[in-house]
Amino acid sequence: IFGGATWVRAPELVVGADLIPVLSSHLEIPLLQRAADVLAQKQPIEVHLGLDTGMSRVGVPVGDDPEKNLAPMLRALAASPQLKVVGIGSHYANADLGDEQMTQLQTARFIKATQVAVQAGLPLEVAHLANSAAILSGLATPQWGDLSLPTHLEVWVRPGIMLYGATPLLHGEKQ
């Protein structure tokens, strides 16, 4: 669930339905822990860590220093044995506008933040960044220049609007 689990009763519904929420804030952690307690959840709840690599709308802000900026969230997750972080993701802000500079910046931030999360011991299995515009633009890649995602990760894409037959690209590139 890309929007997380912060709305009323959502944590219990998410945990009870065995859905995988994307955490965008440390404030969601106690909500999921409480839901696990209420439902007497025996297995850890699988979650994905949502990163804000430049869209400025959702996710833990990464900025240009992911090690420093992710530290509070990584500490909170490490202190939460009821949660198992199996994925990490973000969302391109301007892939549909052909803004290569922003897309490159976001890709670099995402890869660096993912490396920090793996080094911190998160048991990541999946990384996802590419939305419909990025897929259609050929940006769904696990590397950028000298940077690359850890090789053990599956790289997922998140097609959205293209599933409905629409294109998010304004310029008609690679359709």
Short mmCIF file of N, CA and C in Angstrom, two decimals:
data_model
loop_
_atom_site.label_atom_id
_atom_site.label_comp_id
_atom_site.label_asym_id
_atom_site.label_seq_id
_atom_site.Cartn_x
_atom_site.Cartn_y
_atom_site.Cartn_z
N ILE A 1 0.86 -1.16 0.00
CA ILE A 1 0.00 0.00 0.00
C ILE A 1 0.90 1.22 0.00
N PHE A 2 0.97 1.90 -1.14
CA PHE A 2 1.92 3.00 -1.29
C PHE A 2 1.60 4.16 -0.37
N GLY A 3 0.35 4.34 -0.01
CA GLY A 3 -0.04 5.44 0.86
C GLY A 3 0.19 5.17 2.34
N GLY A 4 0.71 4.01 2.68
CA GLY A 4 0.97 3.70 4.08
C GLY A 4 -0.26 3.20 4.81
N ALA A 5 -0.24 3.36 6.11
CA ALA A 5 -1.32 2.82 6.93
C ALA A 5 -1.66 3.75 8.09
N THR A 6 -1.82 5.02 7.80
CA THR A 6 -2.03 5.98 8.89
C THR A 6 -3.47 6.40 9.08
N TRP A 7 -4.36 6.12 8.15
CA TRP A 7 -5.73 6.54 8.34
C TRP A 7 -6.43 5.64 9.37
N VAL A 8 -7.57 6.06 9.87
CA VAL A 8 -8.27 5.40 10.96
C VAL A 8 -8.48 3.91 10.67
N ARG A 9 -8.14 3.09 11.60
CA ARG A 9 -8.28 1.63 11.54
C ARG A 9 -7.43 0.97 10.46
N ALA A 10 -6.72 1.75 9.67
CA ALA A 10 -5.92 1.18 8.59
C ALA A 10 -4.88 0.19 9.08
N PRO A 11 -4.16 0.47 10.16
CA PRO A 11 -3.14 -0.49 10.57
C PRO A 11 -3.71 -1.89 10.82
N GLU A 12 -4.85 -1.97 11.51
CA GLU A 12 -5.45 -3.28 11.76
C GLU A 12 -5.92 -3.93 10.46
N LEU A 13 -6.48 -3.13 9.56
CA LEU A 13 -6.93 -3.67 8.28
C LEU A 13 -5.75 -4.17 7.45
N VAL A 14 -4.69 -3.40 7.42
CA VAL A 14 -3.49 -3.77 6.65
C VAL A 14 -2.87 -5.05 7.21
N VAL A 15 -2.67 -5.08 8.50
CA VAL A 15 -2.05 -6.25 9.14
C VAL A 15 -2.97 -7.46 9.01
N GLY A 16 -4.25 -7.27 9.25
CA GLY A 16 -5.20 -8.37 9.18
C GLY A 16 -5.33 -8.96 7.79
N ALA A 17 -5.15 -8.14 6.75
CA ALA A 17 -5.26 -8.61 5.37
C ALA A 17 -3.91 -9.04 4.80
N ASP A 18 -2.87 -8.99 5.61
CA ASP A 18 -1.52 -9.38 5.19
C ASP A 18 -1.04 -8.55 3.99
N LEU A 19 -1.37 -7.25 4.01
CA LEU A 19 -0.90 -6.33 2.99
C LEU A 19 0.46 -5.77 3.40
N ILE A 20 1.17 -5.20 2.46
CA ILE A 20 2.50 -4.66 2.74
C ILE A 20 2.46 -3.14 2.59
N PRO A 21 2.49 -2.42 3.72
CA PRO A 21 2.46 -0.95 3.63
C PRO A 21 3.85 -0.39 3.33
N VAL A 22 3.86 0.79 2.73
CA VAL A 22 5.09 1.54 2.51
C VAL A 22 5.16 2.60 3.62
N LEU A 23 6.18 2.51 4.46
CA LEU A 23 6.33 3.45 5.57
C LEU A 23 7.03 4.72 5.08
N SER A 24 6.43 5.85 5.37
CA SER A 24 6.98 7.14 4.97
C SER A 24 7.41 7.98 6.16
N SER A 25 7.14 7.48 7.36
CA SER A 25 7.45 8.24 8.56
C SER A 25 7.62 7.28 9.74
N HIS A 26 8.46 7.67 10.68
CA HIS A 26 8.62 6.89 11.90
C HIS A 26 7.33 6.84 12.72
N LEU A 27 6.42 7.79 12.46
CA LEU A 27 5.16 7.83 13.20
C LEU A 27 4.25 6.64 12.87
N GLU A 28 4.48 6.00 11.74
CA GLU A 28 3.67 4.84 11.36
C GLU A 28 4.09 3.57 12.10
N ILE A 29 5.30 3.54 12.61
CA ILE A 29 5.82 2.33 13.25
C ILE A 29 4.99 1.94 14.46
N PRO A 30 4.73 2.84 15.43
CA PRO A 30 3.93 2.42 16.59
C PRO A 30 2.51 2.01 16.21
N LEU A 31 1.96 2.61 15.16
CA LEU A 31 0.62 2.23 14.72
C LEU A 31 0.59 0.77 14.26
N LEU A 32 1.58 0.38 13.50
CA LEU A 32 1.65 -1.01 13.04
C LEU A 32 1.99 -1.97 14.18
N GLN A 33 2.84 -1.52 15.10
CA GLN A 33 3.16 -2.36 16.26
C GLN A 33 1.91 -2.61 17.10
N ARG A 34 1.13 -1.57 17.32
CA ARG A 34 -0.10 -1.70 18.08
C ARG A 34 -1.08 -2.64 17.38
N ALA A 35 -1.18 -2.53 16.06
CA ALA A 35 -2.05 -3.41 15.29
C ALA A 35 -1.59 -4.86 15.41
N ALA A 36 -0.29 -5.08 15.39
CA ALA A 36 0.24 -6.43 15.54
C ALA A 36 -0.11 -6.99 16.91
N ASP A 37 -0.06 -6.15 17.95
CA ASP A 37 -0.43 -6.58 19.30
C ASP A 37 -1.92 -6.91 19.38
N VAL A 38 -2.75 -6.02 18.83
CA VAL A 38 -4.21 -6.21 18.87
C VAL A 38 -4.60 -7.50 18.18
N LEU A 39 -3.95 -7.78 17.06
CA LEU A 39 -4.29 -8.97 16.27
C LEU A 39 -3.47 -10.20 16.66
N ALA A 40 -2.65 -10.07 17.70
CA ALA A 40 -1.78 -11.16 18.17
C ALA A 40 -0.97 -11.74 17.02
N GLN A 41 -0.40 -10.84 16.22
CA GLN A 41 0.41 -11.22 15.07
C GLN A 41 1.68 -11.93 15.54
N LYS A 42 1.91 -13.12 15.04
CA LYS A 42 3.08 -13.89 15.47
C LYS A 42 4.29 -13.67 14.55
N GLN A 43 4.04 -13.47 13.27
CA GLN A 43 5.12 -13.23 12.30
C GLN A 43 5.37 -11.73 12.17
N PRO A 44 6.60 -11.33 11.86
CA PRO A 44 6.86 -9.91 11.61
C PRO A 44 6.02 -9.40 10.44
N ILE A 45 5.63 -8.15 10.52
CA ILE A 45 4.87 -7.51 9.46
C ILE A 45 5.87 -7.03 8.41
N GLU A 46 5.69 -7.48 7.18
CA GLU A 46 6.56 -7.03 6.10
C GLU A 46 6.14 -5.63 5.67
N VAL A 47 7.13 -4.75 5.54
CA VAL A 47 6.90 -3.37 5.12
C VAL A 47 7.95 -2.98 4.08
N HIS A 48 7.65 -1.91 3.37
CA HIS A 48 8.64 -1.27 2.49
C HIS A 48 8.93 0.10 3.08
N LEU A 49 10.13 0.56 2.89
CA LEU A 49 10.53 1.90 3.33
C LEU A 49 10.37 2.86 2.16
N GLY A 50 9.54 3.87 2.33
CA GLY A 50 9.33 4.88 1.29
C GLY A 50 10.29 6.03 1.47
N LEU A 51 10.93 6.41 0.38
CA LEU A 51 11.91 7.50 0.42
C LEU A 51 11.43 8.68 -0.41
N ASP A 52 11.69 9.87 0.09
CA ASP A 52 11.46 11.09 -0.69
C ASP A 52 12.81 11.49 -1.26
N THR A 53 12.99 11.21 -2.55
CA THR A 53 14.26 11.52 -3.21
C THR A 53 14.19 12.83 -3.98
N GLY A 54 13.05 13.52 -3.87
CA GLY A 54 12.94 14.81 -4.55
C GLY A 54 11.53 15.21 -4.95
N MET A 55 10.56 14.35 -4.75
CA MET A 55 9.19 14.70 -5.11
C MET A 55 8.57 15.63 -4.06
N SER A 56 9.06 15.54 -2.83
CA SER A 56 8.61 16.38 -1.72
C SER A 56 7.13 16.19 -1.40
N ARG A 57 6.68 14.95 -1.50
CA ARG A 57 5.28 14.69 -1.19
C ARG A 57 5.11 13.54 -0.20
N VAL A 58 5.86 12.48 -0.37
CA VAL A 58 5.70 11.32 0.49
C VAL A 58 7.05 10.62 0.64
N GLY A 59 7.28 10.06 1.79
CA GLY A 59 8.53 9.33 2.03
C GLY A 59 9.44 10.02 3.02
N VAL A 60 10.39 9.27 3.51
CA VAL A 60 11.41 9.81 4.42
C VAL A 60 12.36 10.65 3.57
N PRO A 61 12.53 11.93 3.88
CA PRO A 61 13.41 12.78 3.06
C PRO A 61 14.85 12.28 3.10
N VAL A 62 15.42 12.09 1.92
CA VAL A 62 16.78 11.57 1.79
C VAL A 62 17.78 12.70 1.65
N GLY A 63 17.47 13.67 0.81
CA GLY A 63 18.39 14.78 0.56
C GLY A 63 19.72 14.31 0.01
N ASP A 64 20.73 15.11 0.19
CA ASP A 64 22.05 14.76 -0.34
C ASP A 64 22.91 14.01 0.67
N ASP A 65 22.39 13.76 1.87
CA ASP A 65 23.13 13.01 2.89
C ASP A 65 22.23 11.91 3.45
N PRO A 66 22.03 10.83 2.67
CA PRO A 66 21.10 9.79 3.11
C PRO A 66 21.54 9.11 4.41
N GLU A 67 22.80 9.02 4.65
CA GLU A 67 23.26 8.38 5.89
C GLU A 67 22.75 9.14 7.11
N LYS A 68 22.89 10.45 7.09
CA LYS A 68 22.42 11.29 8.19
C LYS A 68 20.89 11.36 8.23
N ASN A 69 20.28 11.57 7.07
CA ASN A 69 18.84 11.80 7.02
C ASN A 69 18.02 10.54 7.30
N LEU A 70 18.55 9.39 6.99
CA LEU A 70 17.82 8.14 7.25
C LEU A 70 18.08 7.58 8.65
N ALA A 71 19.09 8.08 9.33
CA ALA A 71 19.49 7.52 10.62
C ALA A 71 18.34 7.41 11.62
N PRO A 72 17.52 8.44 11.84
CA PRO A 72 16.43 8.29 12.81
C PRO A 72 15.43 7.18 12.43
N MET A 73 15.08 7.10 11.17
CA MET A 73 14.15 6.06 10.73
C MET A 73 14.79 4.68 10.85
N LEU A 74 16.05 4.55 10.49
CA LEU A 74 16.73 3.26 10.60
C LEU A 74 16.84 2.81 12.05
N ARG A 75 17.08 3.75 12.97
CA ARG A 75 17.11 3.41 14.40
C ARG A 75 15.73 2.94 14.87
N ALA A 76 14.69 3.66 14.45
CA ALA A 76 13.32 3.29 14.84
C ALA A 76 12.96 1.90 14.30
N LEU A 77 13.35 1.61 13.08
CA LEU A 77 13.07 0.29 12.50
C LEU A 77 13.87 -0.80 13.21
N ALA A 78 15.11 -0.51 13.56
CA ALA A 78 15.94 -1.49 14.26
C ALA A 78 15.36 -1.84 15.62
N ALA A 79 14.65 -0.88 16.23
CA ALA A 79 14.05 -1.09 17.55
C ALA A 79 12.64 -1.67 17.44
N SER A 80 12.26 -2.11 16.26
CA SER A 80 10.90 -2.61 16.02
C SER A 80 10.93 -4.03 15.45
N PRO A 81 11.15 -5.03 16.29
CA PRO A 81 11.27 -6.39 15.79
C PRO A 81 9.99 -6.93 15.15
N GLN A 82 8.86 -6.27 15.39
CA GLN A 82 7.61 -6.72 14.77
C GLN A 82 7.52 -6.33 13.30
N LEU A 83 8.46 -5.50 12.83
CA LEU A 83 8.47 -5.08 11.44
C LEU A 83 9.69 -5.64 10.73
N LYS A 84 9.48 -6.09 9.51
CA LYS A 84 10.57 -6.59 8.67
C LYS A 84 10.55 -5.78 7.37
N VAL A 85 11.59 -4.98 7.16
CA VAL A 85 11.66 -4.13 5.98
C VAL A 85 12.23 -4.94 4.81
N VAL A 86 11.33 -5.34 3.92
CA VAL A 86 11.74 -6.19 2.80
C VAL A 86 11.88 -5.43 1.49
N GLY A 87 11.44 -4.16 1.47
CA GLY A 87 11.52 -3.39 0.24
C GLY A 87 11.80 -1.93 0.51
N ILE A 88 12.24 -1.26 -0.53
CA ILE A 88 12.54 0.17 -0.44
C ILE A 88 12.14 0.80 -1.77
N GLY A 89 11.51 1.97 -1.70
CA GLY A 89 11.04 2.59 -2.93
C GLY A 89 10.95 4.09 -2.85
N SER A 90 10.80 4.69 -4.00
CA SER A 90 10.59 6.12 -4.11
C SER A 90 9.74 6.36 -5.35
N HIS A 91 9.61 7.61 -5.74
CA HIS A 91 8.76 7.94 -6.88
C HIS A 91 9.39 9.11 -7.64
N TYR A 92 9.58 8.92 -8.93
CA TYR A 92 10.14 10.01 -9.73
C TYR A 92 9.16 11.19 -9.78
N ALA A 93 9.70 12.37 -9.58
CA ALA A 93 8.87 13.58 -9.59
C ALA A 93 8.55 14.04 -11.01
N ASN A 94 9.53 13.98 -11.89
CA ASN A 94 9.38 14.61 -13.20
C ASN A 94 9.74 13.71 -14.37
N ALA A 95 9.65 12.42 -14.21
CA ALA A 95 10.01 11.52 -15.32
C ALA A 95 9.11 11.76 -16.52
N ASP A 96 7.91 12.24 -16.28
CA ASP A 96 6.96 12.49 -17.37
C ASP A 96 7.24 13.81 -18.09
N LEU A 97 8.10 14.64 -17.53
CA LEU A 97 8.37 15.95 -18.13
C LEU A 97 9.69 16.00 -18.89
N GLY A 98 10.41 14.89 -18.89
CA GLY A 98 11.71 14.88 -19.57
C GLY A 98 12.77 15.66 -18.82
N ASP A 99 12.59 15.83 -17.51
CA ASP A 99 13.54 16.57 -16.66
C ASP A 99 14.67 15.63 -16.26
N GLU A 100 15.66 15.48 -17.15
CA GLU A 100 16.73 14.51 -16.92
C GLU A 100 17.57 14.84 -15.69
N GLN A 101 17.80 16.11 -15.44
CA GLN A 101 18.62 16.49 -14.29
C GLN A 101 17.98 16.04 -12.98
N MET A 102 16.69 16.29 -12.82
CA MET A 102 15.99 15.87 -11.60
C MET A 102 15.93 14.35 -11.50
N THR A 103 15.68 13.69 -12.62
CA THR A 103 15.60 12.23 -12.63
C THR A 103 16.95 11.63 -12.25
N GLN A 104 18.03 12.19 -12.78
CA GLN A 104 19.37 11.71 -12.43
C GLN A 104 19.65 11.91 -10.94
N LEU A 105 19.27 13.08 -10.43
CA LEU A 105 19.47 13.37 -9.00
C LEU A 105 18.70 12.38 -8.14
N GLN A 106 17.44 12.13 -8.49
CA GLN A 106 16.63 11.20 -7.71
C GLN A 106 17.18 9.78 -7.78
N THR A 107 17.64 9.37 -8.94
CA THR A 107 18.20 8.03 -9.08
C THR A 107 19.43 7.88 -8.20
N ALA A 108 20.32 8.86 -8.24
CA ALA A 108 21.53 8.81 -7.42
C ALA A 108 21.19 8.78 -5.94
N ARG A 109 20.25 9.62 -5.52
CA ARG A 109 19.84 9.64 -4.11
C ARG A 109 19.24 8.29 -3.70
N PHE A 110 18.42 7.73 -4.57
CA PHE A 110 17.77 6.45 -4.26
C PHE A 110 18.81 5.34 -4.10
N ILE A 111 19.74 5.27 -5.02
CA ILE A 111 20.76 4.22 -4.95
C ILE A 111 21.61 4.39 -3.69
N LYS A 112 22.04 5.61 -3.40
CA LYS A 112 22.84 5.85 -2.19
C LYS A 112 22.06 5.49 -0.93
N ALA A 113 20.80 5.89 -0.87
CA ALA A 113 19.97 5.59 0.31
C ALA A 113 19.76 4.08 0.46
N THR A 114 19.57 3.40 -0.64
CA THR A 114 19.40 1.95 -0.60
C THR A 114 20.68 1.28 -0.08
N GLN A 115 21.81 1.75 -0.54
CA GLN A 115 23.09 1.22 -0.04
C GLN A 115 23.22 1.46 1.47
N VAL A 116 22.82 2.64 1.94
CA VAL A 116 22.86 2.94 3.38
C VAL A 116 21.95 1.99 4.15
N ALA A 117 20.76 1.75 3.63
CA ALA A 117 19.81 0.86 4.31
C ALA A 117 20.33 -0.57 4.38
N VAL A 118 20.95 -1.04 3.32
CA VAL A 118 21.53 -2.40 3.31
C VAL A 118 22.68 -2.47 4.31
N GLN A 119 23.54 -1.46 4.31
CA GLN A 119 24.66 -1.42 5.26
C GLN A 119 24.18 -1.36 6.70
N ALA A 120 23.01 -0.77 6.92
CA ALA A 120 22.45 -0.69 8.28
C ALA A 120 21.82 -2.01 8.71
N GLY A 121 21.73 -2.96 7.80
CA GLY A 121 21.23 -4.28 8.16
C GLY A 121 19.79 -4.56 7.81
N LEU A 122 19.13 -3.68 7.06
CA LEU A 122 17.75 -3.97 6.67
C LEU A 122 17.75 -5.18 5.72
N PRO A 123 16.84 -6.13 5.95
CA PRO A 123 16.82 -7.34 5.11
C PRO A 123 16.08 -7.13 3.78
N LEU A 124 16.52 -6.12 3.04
CA LEU A 124 15.83 -5.76 1.80
C LEU A 124 15.91 -6.88 0.77
N GLU A 125 14.80 -7.04 0.07
CA GLU A 125 14.72 -8.00 -1.04
C GLU A 125 14.37 -7.30 -2.34
N VAL A 126 13.72 -6.14 -2.25
CA VAL A 126 13.13 -5.47 -3.40
C VAL A 126 13.44 -3.98 -3.37
N ALA A 127 13.69 -3.40 -4.55
CA ALA A 127 13.82 -1.95 -4.69
C ALA A 127 12.92 -1.52 -5.85
N HIS A 128 12.21 -0.40 -5.66
CA HIS A 128 11.32 0.08 -6.73
C HIS A 128 11.32 1.60 -6.78
N LEU A 129 11.50 2.12 -7.98
CA LEU A 129 11.55 3.55 -8.20
C LEU A 129 10.78 3.97 -9.45
N ALA A 130 10.79 3.12 -10.46
CA ALA A 130 10.25 3.49 -11.77
C ALA A 130 8.73 3.45 -11.81
N ASN A 131 8.13 4.58 -12.17
CA ASN A 131 6.69 4.69 -12.38
C ASN A 131 6.42 4.53 -13.88
N SER A 132 5.19 4.74 -14.30
CA SER A 132 4.83 4.58 -15.72
C SER A 132 5.72 5.43 -16.63
N ALA A 133 5.90 6.69 -16.27
CA ALA A 133 6.71 7.57 -17.12
C ALA A 133 8.15 7.07 -17.23
N ALA A 134 8.71 6.62 -16.13
CA ALA A 134 10.08 6.12 -16.16
C ALA A 134 10.20 4.85 -16.98
N ILE A 135 9.21 3.98 -16.87
CA ILE A 135 9.22 2.74 -17.66
C ILE A 135 9.20 3.08 -19.15
N LEU A 136 8.28 3.95 -19.55
CA LEU A 136 8.14 4.30 -20.96
C LEU A 136 9.32 5.11 -21.48
N SER A 137 10.04 5.77 -20.58
CA SER A 137 11.21 6.57 -20.97
C SER A 137 12.50 5.76 -20.94
N GLY A 138 12.42 4.50 -20.51
CA GLY A 138 13.62 3.67 -20.44
C GLY A 138 14.47 3.92 -19.22
N LEU A 139 13.88 4.44 -18.15
CA LEU A 139 14.64 4.77 -16.94
C LEU A 139 14.59 3.68 -15.88
N ALA A 140 13.96 2.57 -16.16
CA ALA A 140 13.81 1.50 -15.17
C ALA A 140 15.09 0.67 -15.14
N THR A 141 16.10 1.20 -14.51
CA THR A 141 17.41 0.55 -14.47
C THR A 141 17.95 0.55 -13.04
N PRO A 142 18.67 -0.51 -12.66
CA PRO A 142 19.23 -0.57 -11.30
C PRO A 142 20.55 0.16 -11.14
N GLN A 143 20.97 0.94 -12.13
CA GLN A 143 22.24 1.64 -11.99
C GLN A 143 22.19 2.99 -12.65
N TRP A 144 23.12 3.84 -12.22
CA TRP A 144 23.24 5.16 -12.81
C TRP A 144 24.70 5.56 -12.73
N GLY A 145 25.35 5.66 -13.85
CA GLY A 145 26.78 6.00 -13.85
C GLY A 145 27.56 4.95 -13.07
N ASP A 146 28.32 5.42 -12.11
CA ASP A 146 29.12 4.51 -11.27
C ASP A 146 28.32 3.91 -10.13
N LEU A 147 27.12 4.39 -9.92
CA LEU A 147 26.29 3.90 -8.81
C LEU A 147 25.42 2.74 -9.28
N SER A 148 25.26 1.76 -8.41
CA SER A 148 24.33 0.68 -8.74
C SER A 148 23.72 0.13 -7.46
N LEU A 149 22.51 -0.39 -7.60
CA LEU A 149 21.84 -1.01 -6.46
C LEU A 149 22.57 -2.29 -6.08
N PRO A 150 22.49 -2.67 -4.80
CA PRO A 150 23.06 -3.96 -4.41
C PRO A 150 22.49 -5.08 -5.29
N THR A 151 23.35 -5.97 -5.73
CA THR A 151 22.96 -6.96 -6.74
C THR A 151 21.97 -8.00 -6.23
N HIS A 152 21.82 -8.15 -4.92
CA HIS A 152 20.89 -9.16 -4.42
C HIS A 152 19.42 -8.71 -4.50
N LEU A 153 19.20 -7.44 -4.78
CA LEU A 153 17.83 -6.91 -4.80
C LEU A 153 17.12 -7.19 -6.12
N GLU A 154 15.85 -7.55 -6.02
CA GLU A 154 14.99 -7.57 -7.19
C GLU A 154 14.61 -6.13 -7.47
N VAL A 155 14.61 -5.74 -8.73
CA VAL A 155 14.21 -4.39 -9.09
C VAL A 155 12.82 -4.47 -9.70
N TRP A 156 11.88 -3.82 -9.03
CA TRP A 156 10.49 -3.79 -9.48
C TRP A 156 10.19 -2.46 -10.14
N VAL A 157 9.17 -2.45 -10.96
CA VAL A 157 8.62 -1.21 -11.51
C VAL A 157 7.18 -1.12 -11.05
N ARG A 158 6.66 0.11 -11.03
CA ARG A 158 5.28 0.32 -10.59
C ARG A 158 4.48 1.01 -11.70
N PRO A 159 4.01 0.22 -12.66
CA PRO A 159 3.18 0.85 -13.69
C PRO A 159 1.88 1.34 -13.06
N GLY A 160 1.51 2.52 -13.39
CA GLY A 160 0.28 3.09 -12.84
C GLY A 160 -0.68 3.41 -13.96
N ILE A 161 -0.63 4.65 -14.42
CA ILE A 161 -1.58 5.11 -15.42
C ILE A 161 -1.49 4.31 -16.73
N MET A 162 -0.31 3.77 -17.02
CA MET A 162 -0.16 3.01 -18.27
C MET A 162 -0.99 1.73 -18.26
N LEU A 163 -1.36 1.24 -17.07
CA LEU A 163 -2.22 0.06 -16.98
C LEU A 163 -3.60 0.32 -17.55
N TYR A 164 -3.96 1.59 -17.63
CA TYR A 164 -5.26 1.98 -18.17
C TYR A 164 -5.18 2.40 -19.64
N GLY A 165 -4.00 2.19 -20.24
CA GLY A 165 -3.83 2.51 -21.65
C GLY A 165 -3.44 3.94 -21.92
N ALA A 166 -3.21 4.71 -20.89
CA ALA A 166 -2.82 6.12 -21.06
C ALA A 166 -1.31 6.26 -20.92
N THR A 167 -0.78 7.30 -21.48
CA THR A 167 0.63 7.59 -21.32
C THR A 167 0.81 8.85 -20.47
N PRO A 168 1.76 8.81 -19.55
CA PRO A 168 2.03 10.01 -18.76
C PRO A 168 2.98 10.96 -19.48
N LEU A 169 3.52 10.53 -20.60
CA LEU A 169 4.51 11.36 -21.30
C LEU A 169 3.83 12.44 -22.13
N LEU A 170 4.27 13.65 -21.94
CA LEU A 170 3.70 14.78 -22.66
C LEU A 170 4.33 14.95 -24.05
N HIS A 171 5.53 14.42 -24.19
CA HIS A 171 6.31 14.67 -25.40
C HIS A 171 6.24 13.50 -26.39
N GLY A 172 5.61 12.40 -26.01
CA GLY A 172 5.49 11.26 -26.90
C GLY A 172 6.76 10.43 -27.04
N GLU A 173 7.71 10.58 -26.12
CA GLU A 173 8.95 9.81 -26.21
C GLU A 173 8.67 8.33 -25.96
N LYS A 174 9.30 7.49 -26.75
CA LYS A 174 9.34 6.04 -26.57
C LYS A 174 7.99 5.44 -26.24
N GLN A 175 6.99 5.78 -26.98
CA GLN A 175 5.66 5.23 -26.71
C GLN A 175 5.44 3.99 -27.53
#
